[in-house]
Coordinates of C-alpha atoms and ligand atoms in Angstrom, one line a residue:
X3 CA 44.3 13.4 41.7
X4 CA 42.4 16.2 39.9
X5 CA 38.8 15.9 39.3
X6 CA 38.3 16.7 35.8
X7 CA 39.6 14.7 32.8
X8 CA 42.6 16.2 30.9
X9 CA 43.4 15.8 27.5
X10 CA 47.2 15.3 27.6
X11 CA 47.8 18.1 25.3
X12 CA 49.1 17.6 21.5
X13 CA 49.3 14.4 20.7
X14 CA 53.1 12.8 20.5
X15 CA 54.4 9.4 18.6
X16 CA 55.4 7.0 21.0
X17 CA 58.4 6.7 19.8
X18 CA 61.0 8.1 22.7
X19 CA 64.4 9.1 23.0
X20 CA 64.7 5.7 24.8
X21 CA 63.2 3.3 22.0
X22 CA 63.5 0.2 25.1
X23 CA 61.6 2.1 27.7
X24 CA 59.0 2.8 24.7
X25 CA 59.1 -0.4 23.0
X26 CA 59.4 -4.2 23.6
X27 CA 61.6 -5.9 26.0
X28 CA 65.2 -5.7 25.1
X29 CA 67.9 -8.7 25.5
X30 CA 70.0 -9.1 28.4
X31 CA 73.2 -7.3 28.6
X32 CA 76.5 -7.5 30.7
X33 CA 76.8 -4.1 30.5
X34 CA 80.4 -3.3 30.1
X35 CA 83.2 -1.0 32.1
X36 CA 81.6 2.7 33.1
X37 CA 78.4 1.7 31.4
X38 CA 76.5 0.7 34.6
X39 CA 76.2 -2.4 34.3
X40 CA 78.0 -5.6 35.6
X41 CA 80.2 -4.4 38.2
X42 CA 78.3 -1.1 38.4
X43 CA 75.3 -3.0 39.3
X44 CA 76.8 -5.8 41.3
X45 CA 78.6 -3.2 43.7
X46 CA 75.0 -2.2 44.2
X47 CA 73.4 -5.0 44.8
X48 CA 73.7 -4.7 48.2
X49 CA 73.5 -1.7 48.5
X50 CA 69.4 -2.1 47.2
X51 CA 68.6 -3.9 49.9
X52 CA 69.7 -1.1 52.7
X53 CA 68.0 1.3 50.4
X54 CA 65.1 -0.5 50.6
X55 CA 64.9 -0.8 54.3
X56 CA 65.1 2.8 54.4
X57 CA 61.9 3.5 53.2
X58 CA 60.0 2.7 56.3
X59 CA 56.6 2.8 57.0
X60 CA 56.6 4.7 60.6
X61 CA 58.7 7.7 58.8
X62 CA 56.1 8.0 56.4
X63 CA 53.8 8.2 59.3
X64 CA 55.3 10.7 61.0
X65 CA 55.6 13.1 57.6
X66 CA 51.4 12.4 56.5
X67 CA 50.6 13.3 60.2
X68 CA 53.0 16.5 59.9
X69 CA 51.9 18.0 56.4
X70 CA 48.1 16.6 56.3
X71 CA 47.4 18.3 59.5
X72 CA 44.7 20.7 59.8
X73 CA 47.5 23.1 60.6
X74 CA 48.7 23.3 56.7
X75 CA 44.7 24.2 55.4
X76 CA 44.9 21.7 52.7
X77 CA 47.5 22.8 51.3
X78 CA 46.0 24.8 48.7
X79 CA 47.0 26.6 45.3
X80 CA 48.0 29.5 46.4
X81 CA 48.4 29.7 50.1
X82 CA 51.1 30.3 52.8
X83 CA 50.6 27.1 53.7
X84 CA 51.7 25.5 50.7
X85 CA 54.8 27.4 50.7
X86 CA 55.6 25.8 54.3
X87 CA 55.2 22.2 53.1
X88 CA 57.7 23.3 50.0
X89 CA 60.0 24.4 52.7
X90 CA 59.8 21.1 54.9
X91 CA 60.4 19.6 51.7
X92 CA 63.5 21.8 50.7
X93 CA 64.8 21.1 54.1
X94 CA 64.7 17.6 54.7
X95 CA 66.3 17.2 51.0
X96 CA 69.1 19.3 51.8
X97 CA 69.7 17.2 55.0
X98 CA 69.4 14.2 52.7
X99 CA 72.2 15.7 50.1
X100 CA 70.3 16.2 47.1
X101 CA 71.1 19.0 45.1
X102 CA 68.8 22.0 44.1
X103 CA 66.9 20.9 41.0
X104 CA 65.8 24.3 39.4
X105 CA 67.3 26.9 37.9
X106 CA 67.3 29.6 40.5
X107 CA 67.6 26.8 43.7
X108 CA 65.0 24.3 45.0
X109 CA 62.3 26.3 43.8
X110 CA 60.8 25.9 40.3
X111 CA 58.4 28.9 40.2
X112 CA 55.6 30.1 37.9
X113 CA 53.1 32.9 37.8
X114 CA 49.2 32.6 38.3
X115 CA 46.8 35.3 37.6
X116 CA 45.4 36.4 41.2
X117 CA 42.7 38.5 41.5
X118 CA 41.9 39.6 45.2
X119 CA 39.1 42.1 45.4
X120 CA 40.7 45.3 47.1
X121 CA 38.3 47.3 49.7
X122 CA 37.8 50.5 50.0
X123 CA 38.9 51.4 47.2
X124 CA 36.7 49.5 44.8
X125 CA 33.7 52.0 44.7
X126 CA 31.0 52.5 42.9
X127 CA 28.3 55.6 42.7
X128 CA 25.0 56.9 41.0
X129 CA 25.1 60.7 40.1
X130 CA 22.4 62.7 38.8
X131 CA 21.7 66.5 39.0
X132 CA 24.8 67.1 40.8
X133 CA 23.8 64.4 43.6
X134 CA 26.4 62.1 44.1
X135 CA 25.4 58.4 46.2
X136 CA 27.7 56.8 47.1
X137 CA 27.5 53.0 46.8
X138 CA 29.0 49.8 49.0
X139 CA 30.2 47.0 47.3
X140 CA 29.2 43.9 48.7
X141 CA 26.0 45.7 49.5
X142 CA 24.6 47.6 47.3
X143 CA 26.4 46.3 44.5
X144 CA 28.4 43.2 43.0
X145 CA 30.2 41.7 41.2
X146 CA 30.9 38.4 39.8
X147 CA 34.1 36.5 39.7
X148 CA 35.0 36.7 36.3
X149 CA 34.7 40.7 36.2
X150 CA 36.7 41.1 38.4
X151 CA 39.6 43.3 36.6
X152 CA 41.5 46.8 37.9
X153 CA 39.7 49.1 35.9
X154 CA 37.6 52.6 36.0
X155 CA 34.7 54.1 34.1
X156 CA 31.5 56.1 34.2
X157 CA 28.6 56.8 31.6
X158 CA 25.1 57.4 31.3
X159 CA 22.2 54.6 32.2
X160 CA 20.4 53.7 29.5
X161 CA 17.1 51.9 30.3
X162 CA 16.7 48.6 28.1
X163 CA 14.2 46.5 30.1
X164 CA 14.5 43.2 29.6
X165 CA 16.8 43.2 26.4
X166 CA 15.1 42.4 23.6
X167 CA 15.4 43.0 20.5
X168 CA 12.7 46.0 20.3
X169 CA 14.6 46.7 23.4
X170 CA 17.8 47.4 22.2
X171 CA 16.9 48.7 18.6
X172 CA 15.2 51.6 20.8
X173 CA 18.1 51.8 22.6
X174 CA 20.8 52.2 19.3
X175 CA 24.2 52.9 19.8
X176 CA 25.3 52.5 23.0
X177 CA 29.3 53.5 22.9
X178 CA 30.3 55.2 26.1
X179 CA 27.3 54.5 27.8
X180 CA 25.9 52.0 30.3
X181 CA 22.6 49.5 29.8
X182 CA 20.8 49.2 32.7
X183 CA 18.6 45.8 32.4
X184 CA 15.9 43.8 34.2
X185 CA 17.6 40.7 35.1
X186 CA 15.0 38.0 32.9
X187 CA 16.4 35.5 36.0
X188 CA 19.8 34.1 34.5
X189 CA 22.0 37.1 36.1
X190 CA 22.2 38.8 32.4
X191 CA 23.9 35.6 31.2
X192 CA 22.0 36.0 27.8
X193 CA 22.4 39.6 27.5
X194 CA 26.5 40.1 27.5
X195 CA 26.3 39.1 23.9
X196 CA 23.3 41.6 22.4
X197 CA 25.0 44.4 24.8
X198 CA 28.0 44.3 24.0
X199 CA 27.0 44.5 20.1
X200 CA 25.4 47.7 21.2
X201 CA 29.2 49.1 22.3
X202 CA 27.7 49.8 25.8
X203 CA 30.9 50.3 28.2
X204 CA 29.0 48.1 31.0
X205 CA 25.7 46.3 31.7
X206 CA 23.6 46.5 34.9
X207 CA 21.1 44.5 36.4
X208 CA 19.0 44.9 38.6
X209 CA 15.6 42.8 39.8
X210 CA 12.7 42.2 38.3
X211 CA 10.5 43.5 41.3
X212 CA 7.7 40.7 40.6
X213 CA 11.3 38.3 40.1
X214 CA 11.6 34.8 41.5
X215 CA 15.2 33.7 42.7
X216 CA 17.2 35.1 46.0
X217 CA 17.7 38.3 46.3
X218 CA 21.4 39.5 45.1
X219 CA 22.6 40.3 49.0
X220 CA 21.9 36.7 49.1
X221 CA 22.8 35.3 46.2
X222 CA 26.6 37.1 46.0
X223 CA 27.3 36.0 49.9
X224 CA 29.8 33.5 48.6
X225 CA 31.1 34.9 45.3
X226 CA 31.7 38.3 47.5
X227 CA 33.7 35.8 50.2
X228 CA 35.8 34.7 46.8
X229 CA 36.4 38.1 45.8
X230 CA 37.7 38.8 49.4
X231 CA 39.6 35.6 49.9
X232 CA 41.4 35.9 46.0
X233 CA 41.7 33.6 43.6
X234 CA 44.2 31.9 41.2
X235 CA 44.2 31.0 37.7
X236 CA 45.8 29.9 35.0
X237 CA 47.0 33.2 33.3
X238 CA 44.9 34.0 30.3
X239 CA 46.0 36.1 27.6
X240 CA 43.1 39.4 26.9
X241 CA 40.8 37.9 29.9
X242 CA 38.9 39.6 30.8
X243 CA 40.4 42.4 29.6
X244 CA 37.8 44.0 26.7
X245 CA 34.8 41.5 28.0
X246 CA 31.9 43.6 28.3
X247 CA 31.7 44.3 32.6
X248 CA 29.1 43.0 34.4
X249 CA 27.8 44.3 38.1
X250 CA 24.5 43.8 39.7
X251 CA 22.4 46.3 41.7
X252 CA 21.1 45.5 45.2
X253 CA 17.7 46.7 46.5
X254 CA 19.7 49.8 48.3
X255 CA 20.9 51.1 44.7
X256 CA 17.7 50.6 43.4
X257 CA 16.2 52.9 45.8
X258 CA 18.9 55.6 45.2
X259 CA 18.2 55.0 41.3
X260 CA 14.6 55.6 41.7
X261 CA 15.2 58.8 44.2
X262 CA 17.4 60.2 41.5
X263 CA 14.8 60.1 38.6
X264 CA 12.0 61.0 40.8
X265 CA 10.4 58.0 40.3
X266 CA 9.8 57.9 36.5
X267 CA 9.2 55.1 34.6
X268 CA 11.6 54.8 31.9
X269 CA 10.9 53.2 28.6
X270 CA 13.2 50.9 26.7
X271 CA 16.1 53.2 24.8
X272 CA 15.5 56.2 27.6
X273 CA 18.3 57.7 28.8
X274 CA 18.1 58.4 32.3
X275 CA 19.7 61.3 33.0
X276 CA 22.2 59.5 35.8
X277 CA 25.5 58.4 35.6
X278 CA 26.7 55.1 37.2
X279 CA 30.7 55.3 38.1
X280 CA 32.8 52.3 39.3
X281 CA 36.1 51.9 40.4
X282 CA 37.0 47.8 40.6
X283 CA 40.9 47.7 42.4
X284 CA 42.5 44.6 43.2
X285 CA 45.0 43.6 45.5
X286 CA 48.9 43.1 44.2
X287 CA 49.5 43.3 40.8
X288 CA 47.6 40.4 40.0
X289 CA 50.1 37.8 39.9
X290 CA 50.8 35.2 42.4
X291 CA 54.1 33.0 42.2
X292 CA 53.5 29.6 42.9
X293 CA 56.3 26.6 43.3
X294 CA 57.6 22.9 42.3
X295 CA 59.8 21.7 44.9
X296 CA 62.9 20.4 42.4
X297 CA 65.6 17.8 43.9
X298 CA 68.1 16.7 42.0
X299 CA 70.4 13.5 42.9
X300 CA 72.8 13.5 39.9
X301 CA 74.2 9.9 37.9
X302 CA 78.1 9.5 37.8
X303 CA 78.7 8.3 34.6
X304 CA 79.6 10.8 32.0
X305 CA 77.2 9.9 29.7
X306 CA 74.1 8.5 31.6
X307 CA 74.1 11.0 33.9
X308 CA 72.5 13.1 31.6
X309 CA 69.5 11.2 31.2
X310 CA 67.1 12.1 34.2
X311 CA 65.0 10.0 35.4
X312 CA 61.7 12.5 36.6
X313 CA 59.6 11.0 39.5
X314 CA 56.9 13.2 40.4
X315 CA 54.1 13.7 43.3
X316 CA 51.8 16.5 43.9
X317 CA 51.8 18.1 47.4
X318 CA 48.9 20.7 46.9
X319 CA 45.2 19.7 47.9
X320 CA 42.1 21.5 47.7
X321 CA 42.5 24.0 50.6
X322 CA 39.3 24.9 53.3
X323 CA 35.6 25.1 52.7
X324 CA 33.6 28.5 53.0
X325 CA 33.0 27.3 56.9
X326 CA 37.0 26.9 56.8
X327 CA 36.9 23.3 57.7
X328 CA 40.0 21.8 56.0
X329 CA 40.6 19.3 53.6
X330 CA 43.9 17.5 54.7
X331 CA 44.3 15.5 51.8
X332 CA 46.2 12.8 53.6
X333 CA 45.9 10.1 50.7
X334 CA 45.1 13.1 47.5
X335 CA 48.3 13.4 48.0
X336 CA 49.9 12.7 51.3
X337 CA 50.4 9.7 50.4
X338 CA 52.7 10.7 47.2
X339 CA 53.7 13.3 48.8
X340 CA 55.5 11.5 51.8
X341 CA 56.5 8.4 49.8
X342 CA 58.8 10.2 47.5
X343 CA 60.0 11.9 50.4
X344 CA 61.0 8.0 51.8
X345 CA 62.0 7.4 48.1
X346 CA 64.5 10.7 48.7
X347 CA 65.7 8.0 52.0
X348 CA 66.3 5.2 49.7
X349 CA 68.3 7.3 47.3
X350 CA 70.2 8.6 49.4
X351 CA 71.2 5.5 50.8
X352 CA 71.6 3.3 47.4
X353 CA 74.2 6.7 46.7
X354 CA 75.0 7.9 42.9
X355 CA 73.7 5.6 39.7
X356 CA 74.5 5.9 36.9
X357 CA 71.8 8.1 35.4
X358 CA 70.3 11.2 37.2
X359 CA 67.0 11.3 39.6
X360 CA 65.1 14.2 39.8
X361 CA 61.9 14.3 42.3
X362 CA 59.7 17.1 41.4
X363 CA 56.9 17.7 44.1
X364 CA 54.6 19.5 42.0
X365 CA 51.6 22.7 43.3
X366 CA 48.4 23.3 41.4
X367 CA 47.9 19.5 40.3
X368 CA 44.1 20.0 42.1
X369 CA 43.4 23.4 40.2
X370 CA 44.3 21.4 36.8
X371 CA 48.0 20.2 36.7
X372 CA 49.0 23.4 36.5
X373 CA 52.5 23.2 38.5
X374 CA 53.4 20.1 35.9
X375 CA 52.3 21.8 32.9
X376 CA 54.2 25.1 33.7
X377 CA 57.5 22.8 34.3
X378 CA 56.6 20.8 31.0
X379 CA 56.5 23.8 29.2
X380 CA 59.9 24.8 29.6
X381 CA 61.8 21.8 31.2
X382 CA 65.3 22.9 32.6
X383 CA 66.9 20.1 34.4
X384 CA 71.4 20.5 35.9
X385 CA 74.2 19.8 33.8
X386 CA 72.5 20.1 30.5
X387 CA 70.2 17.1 31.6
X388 CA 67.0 15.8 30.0
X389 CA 64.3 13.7 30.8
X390 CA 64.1 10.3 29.8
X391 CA 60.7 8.9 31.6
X392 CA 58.5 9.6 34.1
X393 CA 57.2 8.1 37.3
X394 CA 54.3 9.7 38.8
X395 CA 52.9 8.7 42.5
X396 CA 49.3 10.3 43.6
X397 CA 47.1 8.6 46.2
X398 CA 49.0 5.5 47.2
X399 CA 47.7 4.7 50.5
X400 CA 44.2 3.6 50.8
X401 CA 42.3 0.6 49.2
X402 CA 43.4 -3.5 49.6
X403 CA 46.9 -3.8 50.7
X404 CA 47.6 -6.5 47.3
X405 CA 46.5 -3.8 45.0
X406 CA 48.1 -1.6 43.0
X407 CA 46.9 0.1 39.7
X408 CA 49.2 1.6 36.6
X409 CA 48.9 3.6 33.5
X410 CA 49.1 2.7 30.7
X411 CA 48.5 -0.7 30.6
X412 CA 48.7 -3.6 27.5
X413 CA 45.0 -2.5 26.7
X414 CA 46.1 1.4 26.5
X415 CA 48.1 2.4 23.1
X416 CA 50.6 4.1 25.1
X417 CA 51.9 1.1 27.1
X418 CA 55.6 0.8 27.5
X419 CA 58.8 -0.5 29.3
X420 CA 58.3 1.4 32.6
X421 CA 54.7 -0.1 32.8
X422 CA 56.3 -3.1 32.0
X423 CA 58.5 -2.8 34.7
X424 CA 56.1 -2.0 37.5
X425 CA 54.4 -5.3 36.3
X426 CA 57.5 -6.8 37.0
X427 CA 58.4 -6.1 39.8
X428 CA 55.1 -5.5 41.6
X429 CA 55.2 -8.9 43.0
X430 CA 58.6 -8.2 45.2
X431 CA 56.5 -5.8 46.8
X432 CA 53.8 -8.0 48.4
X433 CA 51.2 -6.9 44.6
X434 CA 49.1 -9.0 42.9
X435 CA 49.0 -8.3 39.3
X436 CA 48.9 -4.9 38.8
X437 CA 45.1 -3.3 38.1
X438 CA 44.4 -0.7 35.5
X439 CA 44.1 2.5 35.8
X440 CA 43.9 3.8 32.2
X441 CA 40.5 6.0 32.7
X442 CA 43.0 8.2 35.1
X443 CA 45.7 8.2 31.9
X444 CA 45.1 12.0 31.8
X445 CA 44.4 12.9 35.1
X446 CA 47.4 13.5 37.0
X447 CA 50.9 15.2 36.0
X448 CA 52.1 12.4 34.0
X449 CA 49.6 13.3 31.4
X450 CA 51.4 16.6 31.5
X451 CA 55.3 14.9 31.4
X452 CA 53.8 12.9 28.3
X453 CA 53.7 15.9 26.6
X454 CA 57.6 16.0 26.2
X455 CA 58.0 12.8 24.4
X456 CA 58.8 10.4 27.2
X457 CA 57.1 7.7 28.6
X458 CA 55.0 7.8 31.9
X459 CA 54.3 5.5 34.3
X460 CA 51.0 6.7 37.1
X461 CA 51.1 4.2 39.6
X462 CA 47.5 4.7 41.7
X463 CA 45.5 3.0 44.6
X464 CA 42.4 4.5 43.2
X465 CA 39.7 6.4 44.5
X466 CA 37.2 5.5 48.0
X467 CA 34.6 7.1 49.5
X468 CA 37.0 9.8 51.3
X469 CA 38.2 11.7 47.6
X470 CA 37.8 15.1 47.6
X471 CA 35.8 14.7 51.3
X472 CA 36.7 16.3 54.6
X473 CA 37.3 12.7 55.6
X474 CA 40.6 12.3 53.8
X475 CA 42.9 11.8 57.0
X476 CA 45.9 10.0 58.3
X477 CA 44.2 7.6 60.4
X478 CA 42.9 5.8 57.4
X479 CA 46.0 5.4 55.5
X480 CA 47.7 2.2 55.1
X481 CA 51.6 3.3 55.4
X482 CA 52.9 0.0 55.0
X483 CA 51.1 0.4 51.4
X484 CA 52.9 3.3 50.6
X485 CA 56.1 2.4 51.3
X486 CA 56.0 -0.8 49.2
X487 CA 54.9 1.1 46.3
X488 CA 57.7 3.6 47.4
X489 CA 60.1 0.4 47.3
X490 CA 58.5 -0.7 43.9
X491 CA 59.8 3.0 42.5
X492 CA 62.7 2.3 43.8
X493 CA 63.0 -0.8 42.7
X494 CA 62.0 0.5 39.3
X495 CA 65.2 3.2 39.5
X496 CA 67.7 1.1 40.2
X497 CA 66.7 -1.2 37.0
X498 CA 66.5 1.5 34.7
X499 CA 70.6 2.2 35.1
X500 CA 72.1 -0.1 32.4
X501 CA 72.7 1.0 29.0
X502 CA 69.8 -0.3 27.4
X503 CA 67.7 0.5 30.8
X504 CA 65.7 -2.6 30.5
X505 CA 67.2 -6.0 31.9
X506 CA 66.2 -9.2 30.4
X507 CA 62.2 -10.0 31.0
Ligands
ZN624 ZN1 42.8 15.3 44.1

C-alpha cells in the first residue's frame, strides 16, 4: 500500500471491453461446446475443490517468513535484494509450470533515473591569484538531492548578500558567473528563482555568521548518506538538467574564501576576484533497471484464451532506515505477495481454463506504483493477449479474521461485476459482508490497471498500527486470512471462465 493518494491517471468511461464484468449481472447460461461452459465447467468442478486445498495456510507461512526476513532489507526499489525475491519468485513459477509472462522472459523490466553520488571524483575548489584550495565534498561543501546531476563548471563569485532586489540590481547580469549568497535561513529556497533571472551558472550559500539553524556539516549528514547510498526516481524528462545548481559552503570553505580575499568585505554586486570550480560525477550512467515478475498460465480455448485475466500483488516494501534497521513488510505486502504465490498452487492444480491468468508481482508500488504504471503504459501480454480485468491483492493478512474490504463498492461510481463477485462469493470463504475500501481506490496498482479500460477489483484488510512501522513482521500475520482471500481469488477466476464471465446472481 503506498502512502500517498494517486489520482488514477486520465479518466476512462466505464464502459469495458467486457460490458458484464462492467455492468449489471447477466442471465444464466449453459454455455455451449468449447465455450467453457457446461461440460467445460462441470469437468472442473472437482477439480476447484483440490485447487482450493492447495492454497494452504502453512505454505504461505513458510514463504512470508522466507522473503519478509530481515535478510531481504525490505525489499526496497532498487536493491539487490529485490532482485532475489524476483528470482524466488521466477523459480518457484517455473517449478509450478507457468509460462514466462513478458516479452524478453519472466522479467518485465523498466528504467528509473539513479543518481548515486560518485567520490572522489566529485570535487570542488576556490581559486584566486593562482591559489588553488582544494575542497571536500561532504565537508566543506554540499549538495542537495535534487542537484545532484553529472556536470562541470567554473566562474567568478559574485557577492549578493542576502538577495534582494537592491542586491541583485547591483549585481546585473550574471551569465557565466556564480552568486555567492547569505543563506536568509531557508537554504536559498527563495533565491533559485531571482538568480536564475540574473543567468548566474550557479548559486552559493554560505551562513549568515549571526544565523540561527544547524550548521550545514550538520544539517547535510543525512542528505550526504542519500547521495552516497543512491537514489531512484521516476525518470523525468529536462530534470534537473538546465535548473539553476545549488551547493552550500561549510565553515572550512568559508575560511579558504575569506583567506583568498584577504579578508575584505564585499558589497552587494562585487566581484570577488575568485573562482569557484565543481565537478558533480555520479555513479553508472544514471539509470537503474528495475522488474515485474510476469507469469503467465495460458486458457485453452481458441478464443477465450486471449482474454487475460491480470491478478496483481506488489513484492517491494520500503527498504532500511538511516540506522539500517529493516522494514520487512510482512503484511505491506507479504501478505500479497505470498498469497498469489499459493494462488500460482491453486492454478496449477485446477490446470488450463478457458481464458488466460497472468500474475504480475509488481516493484516500485511503495515509491508510487511505479512498476504498475511502467507495465500499464505499454501492456504486452503472450499470444497476442489482452487484458480483460484486474484483481489486485496488498495487505491481506492482518485485522479481524471475518473481514475483508474491496474497491470499488455500490457507493463508488466505478463499481462492477468483479466487485460484485467478491461480494459473492466472500461468504464461501468464512467473510462477512465485504467492507469498503473506496478511500484506497487510487492507492495501489489497480488504480494504475484502471487506466487501460478494464475493470479492477483491490481486495484489502486495511491498515493497523504496524503500516509503514518496523513492527510489520510475520509473527503478527494471520495466514489462515490470507489464504481464504487467496481461495476467494480463486474462486473469483474460475467464475469468470464462461462466455459471458458472469454466472447467474
Ligand atoms: Zn505500503
Amino acid at each position: 500500500m503506498n502512502v500517498r493518494c494517486r489520482t488514477a491517471g486520465r479518466a476512462l468511461a466505464i464502459a469495458s471491453v467486457l460490458p458484464c464484468i462492467a455492468a449489471a449481472p447477466v442471465a444464466p447460461t449453459t454455455g455451449a461446446p468449447g465455450s467453457g461452459g457446461g461440460v467445460a465447467a462441470a469437468r472442473r468442478s472437482g477439480l476447484l475443490d483440490d485447487a482450493l486445498s492447495a492454497v494452504r495456510p502453512e505454505l504461505i507461512r513458510a514463504d512470508i517468513e522466507f522473503l519478509a526476513s530481515n535478510e531481504f532489507r525490505g525489499r526496497d526499489t532498487p536493491s539487490n535484494e529485490q532482485r532475489l525475491a524476483a528470482r524466488f519468485l521466477r523459480n518457484r513459477l517455473q517449478r509450478l509450470g507457468f509460462q514466462p509472462g513478458a516479452k524478453d522472459g519472466w522479467f518485465h523490466t523498466y528504467p528509473l533515473t539513479w543518481r548515486q553520488v560518485q567520490e572522489p571524483d566529485t570535487k570542488a575548489w576556490l581559486e584566486a591569484g593562482g591559489q588553488r584550495r582544494e575542497l571536500r565534498f561532504a565537508m566543506d561543501w554540499f549538495l542537495g538531492a535534487r542537484d545532484l546531476a553529472p556536470r562541470t563548471f567554473d566562474g567568478e563569485l559574485v557577492w549578493i548578500g542576502k538577495g534582494g532586489k537592491a542586491d541583485l540590481a547591483a549585481a546585473g547580469n550574471l551569465k557565466g558567473r556564480i552568486a555567492l549568497a547569505i543563506d536568509r535561513g531557508d537554504f536559498g529556497e527563495s533565491l533559485m528563482e531571482p538568480v536564475a533571472a540574473t543567468g548566474a551558472s550557479a548559486l552559493l550559500l554560505v551562513r549568515d555568521a549571526n544565523g540561527s539553524g544547524p550548521r550545514y556539516e550538520e544539517h547535510f549528514v543525512d542528505t550526504v548518506a542519500g547521495l552516497r547510498q543512491g537514489s531512484a526516481s521516476w525518470p523525468q524528462e529536462g530534470e534537473p538538467k538546465g535548473r539553476l545548481l545549488r551547493a552550500w559552503l561549510g565553515d572550512g570553505a568559508t575560511q579558504a574564501l575569506d583567506t583568498l580575499t584577504d579578508g575584505r568585505e564585499p558589497r552587494p554586486g562585487d566581484a570577488l576576484g575568485v573562482q569557484f570550480g565543481a565537478s558533480i560525477v555520479l555513479h553508472g550512467d544514471g539509470k537503474v533497471q528495475c522488474e515485474n515478475v510476469c507469469a503467465y498460465w495460458p486458457g485453452i480455448d481458441p478464443e477465450l484464451s486471449r482474454e487475460v485475466i491480470l491478478v496483481s500483488a506488489h513484492y517491494d516494501h520500503i527498504g532500511v532506515d538511516q540506522q539500517g534497521r529493516v522494514f520487512n513488510g510482512a503484511d505491506d505486502n507479504g501478505s500479497g505477495t505470498t498469497g498469489m504465490l499459493a494462488l500460482a498452487e491453486g492454478l496449477a492444480t485446477l490446470g488450463p481454463l478457458e481464458r488466460s491468468v497472468m500474475l504480475i508481482w509488481v516493484s516500485g508500488e511503495e515509491k508510487g506504483l511505479w512498476g504498475s504504471q511502467a507495465w500499464s503504459d505499454a501492456p504486452w501480454l503472450p499470444e497476442e493477449g489482452r487484458a480483460v480485468a484486474n484483481i489486485n491483492i496488498d495487505m491481506i493478512g492482518r485485522n479481524a479474521g471475518t473481514s475483508l474490504g474491496v474497491t470499488p463498492t455500490a457507493k463508488h461510481k466505478e463499481y462492477n461485476g468483479l466487485t460484485r463477485l467478491a461480494e459473492r462469493l466472500a461468504s464461501s470463504e468464512g467473510f462477512g459482508a465485504l467492507t469498503s475500501a473506496d478511500a484506497y481506490y487510487t492507492r495501489s496498482d489497480h488504480a494504475m490497471f484502471r487506466r487501460m479500460g478494464i475493470p479492477v477489483a483491490f481486495l484489502f484488510a486495511d491498515i493497523h498500527a504496524d503500516y509503514h512501522q518496523l513492527t510489520d513482521d510475520p509473527e503478527k500475520i494471520s495466514y489462515d486470512k490470507i489464504a481464504r482471500t487467496t481461495r476467494l481469488v480463486l474462486r473469483m477466476i474460475d467464475a469468470m471462465q464462461s462466455p459471458t464471465l458472469l454466472p447467474a446472481e
